[in-house]
Amino acid sequence: MASDLLENEVYVQLMTVLRPCAAYPTGRILLSRWLTGDFANRYTGLWGKVEPSDLTQPDGLLRIAKSHGETCRHPLLDAPLESLKLVAVFQFDVPVEDNTECIYLLEVGNSDIVEEWKDCGRVNRPDGAVGDEWCCEWFDLDKIPYSRMPADDVLWYPLVLAGKLLRGTFKFKGEPKYTVKQYEITEVEGHL
């Protein structure tokens, strides 16, 4: 990853995807719904701020999974770290602060994970637990709630889910729920 991309604040988004299987023919994706703040009631992948050095250290990425799993285990905590793939790097020009977002994909092939998470206190619990800032929910891949997600997600989620590696820039306007003013997404061959 080019070091010039890491001059701003750095965030990581973990996309957890169950590919199609007998139990879930369309596949599923795990999304977080924010319960508080400017992003309340909006969905996105598990998300968190990291130090640039965390991007090369497994512990930094595991910390995000752990922070979203105090009452349940994120699949990343049980998966080999090599199964986590960097699939996109985006520069965001946002009115509040410019930042870089690195998107990591974890594909799980075991429908038991979905069942285990359904029984978890934070998954599919509409109001989360007291003091939570978010709650998680599994969605069929053909029913991703794009209208309830950040404006940029609908532009790149389908590409990542189709197996593309991406680099891009997004310029936003408005607050607190930004709209995309301008964007460019480029497919990358090889690796990021």
XYZ file of C-alpha atoms in Angstrom:
192
model
C 0.000 0.000 0.000
C 1.397 3.393 -0.933
C 2.511 5.403 2.098
C 1.086 8.605 0.605
C -2.393 7.141 1.156
C -1.808 7.101 4.892
C -1.160 10.802 5.457
C -4.695 11.358 6.804
C -6.672 9.686 9.580
C -6.965 5.965 8.820
C -10.068 3.830 9.267
C -10.655 0.151 8.577
C -13.890 -1.478 7.516
C -14.224 -5.252 7.954
C -16.673 -6.844 5.522
C -17.694 -10.303 6.733
C -19.334 -12.360 3.988
C -20.776 -15.857 3.972
C -20.667 -17.028 0.358
C -23.704 -18.899 -1.040
C -24.252 -22.316 0.511
C -27.127 -24.777 0.941
C -28.437 -23.027 4.067
C -28.116 -19.524 2.553
C -28.343 -19.782 -1.264
C -27.783 -16.049 -1.873
C -24.997 -15.703 0.711
C -25.013 -13.253 3.618
C -23.143 -10.192 4.857
C -22.709 -8.981 8.436
C -23.416 -5.258 8.848
C -23.305 -2.922 11.850
C -26.107 -0.453 12.524
C -25.013 2.608 14.459
C -27.326 3.394 17.369
C -26.031 6.858 18.283
C -24.528 9.986 16.765
C -24.611 11.344 13.218
C -24.721 7.842 11.740
C -27.618 6.556 13.887
C -29.718 3.922 12.095
C -27.253 3.609 9.221
C -25.566 0.322 8.322
C -21.983 -0.361 7.295
C -19.319 -3.017 7.765
C -17.609 -3.282 11.164
C -15.624 -0.083 11.300
C -12.944 1.549 13.399
C -10.075 4.026 13.502
C -6.529 2.623 13.486
C -2.961 3.822 13.479
C -1.281 3.402 10.056
C 1.122 0.868 11.593
C -1.881 -1.283 12.601
C -2.539 -2.034 8.937
C 0.547 -4.220 8.799
C 0.016 -5.762 12.238
C -2.654 -8.420 12.758
C -3.275 -7.131 16.301
C -4.584 -3.809 14.975
C -7.198 -5.511 12.836
C -8.089 -7.968 15.580
C -8.671 -5.037 17.946
C -11.500 -3.813 15.696
C -13.085 -7.268 15.657
C -12.741 -7.499 19.447
C -14.230 -4.042 19.994
C -17.330 -5.194 18.121
C -17.464 -8.490 19.944
C -17.591 -7.865 23.662
C -20.685 -10.025 24.060
C -20.080 -12.244 21.022
C -17.130 -13.393 18.935
C -16.513 -11.883 15.503
C -15.674 -14.629 12.959
C -12.264 -12.972 12.427
C -11.253 -13.987 15.936
C -11.525 -17.650 14.928
C -10.287 -17.385 11.332
C -6.712 -17.619 10.085
C -5.488 -14.059 9.467
C -4.436 -15.001 5.944
C -8.141 -15.302 5.145
C -8.482 -11.532 5.678
C -7.878 -9.722 2.370
C -7.277 -6.039 1.678
C -9.743 -5.384 -1.158
C -10.003 -1.591 -1.395
C -8.301 1.634 -0.348
C -10.281 4.866 -0.586
C -9.372 8.492 0.046
C -12.270 10.475 1.494
C -12.448 14.254 1.183
C -15.020 14.989 3.884
C -15.997 18.470 5.170
C -14.955 17.551 8.742
C -11.662 15.711 8.072
C -9.975 13.975 5.173
C -9.308 10.314 5.802
C -8.234 7.037 4.268
C -10.397 3.946 4.565
C -8.974 0.462 4.033
C -11.541 -2.229 3.303
C -10.784 -5.802 4.380
C -12.890 -8.788 3.338
C -13.317 -11.926 5.419
C -15.108 -14.696 3.546
C -16.450 -17.468 5.708
C -17.646 -20.734 4.260
C -19.421 -22.161 7.267
C -23.111 -21.395 7.770
C -22.712 -22.410 11.439
C -21.111 -18.981 11.998
C -24.346 -17.290 10.939
C -26.357 -19.545 13.255
C -23.932 -18.962 16.139
C -24.143 -15.206 15.655
C -27.943 -15.289 15.460
C -27.935 -16.606 19.017
C -25.523 -13.876 20.115
C -26.717 -10.984 22.262
C -25.735 -8.290 19.779
C -26.785 -9.833 16.477
C -30.301 -9.203 15.194
C -31.144 -7.357 18.411
C -32.791 -4.162 17.154
C -31.790 -1.904 20.033
C -28.420 -3.396 20.957
C -27.504 -3.585 24.623
C -27.469 -0.697 27.083
C -24.555 1.607 26.253
C -23.877 0.088 22.834
C -23.063 2.383 19.939
C -23.992 -0.243 17.337
C -25.664 -3.606 16.798
C -25.056 -6.218 14.087
C -27.318 -7.971 11.643
C -26.869 -10.540 8.863
C -28.404 -9.667 5.475
C -28.854 -11.774 2.361
C -26.405 -10.536 -0.284
C -29.324 -9.688 -2.581
C -31.013 -7.608 0.177
C -28.224 -5.287 1.338
C -29.948 -2.118 2.702
C -28.056 0.382 0.526
C -30.662 3.101 1.143
C -29.721 2.967 4.845
C -25.945 3.005 4.301
C -23.373 5.758 3.714
C -23.755 7.245 0.227
C -20.481 5.789 -1.073
C -21.192 2.173 -0.089
C -23.660 1.510 -2.913
C -20.945 2.547 -5.384
C -18.269 0.098 -4.262
C -19.859 -2.742 -2.219
C -21.179 -4.544 -5.341
C -17.724 -4.333 -6.959
C -15.936 -5.756 -3.907
C -18.558 -8.483 -3.561
C -17.931 -9.353 -7.233
C -14.252 -9.954 -6.401
C -12.742 -6.664 -7.626
C -9.766 -4.951 -5.967
C -10.326 -1.192 -5.850
C -8.675 2.142 -5.271
C -10.611 5.360 -5.305
C -11.379 8.858 -4.143
C -14.634 10.312 -2.884
C -15.487 13.982 -2.332
C -18.444 14.629 -0.065
C -20.677 17.604 0.712
C -23.155 18.326 3.474
C -23.313 17.376 7.134
C -23.886 15.257 9.058
C -25.083 12.654 6.521
C -22.855 13.412 3.588
C -23.743 13.031 -0.069
C -21.206 12.105 -2.729
C -20.215 15.171 -4.731
C -17.648 13.453 -6.968
C -15.903 10.079 -7.064
C -13.507 7.920 -9.020
C -13.118 4.164 -8.551
C -10.369 2.226 -10.310
C -10.071 -1.536 -10.491
C -6.580 -2.715 -9.521
C -4.905 -5.782 -11.005
C -2.775 -7.979 -8.743
C -2.722 -6.539 -5.221
C -3.167 -3.191 -3.460
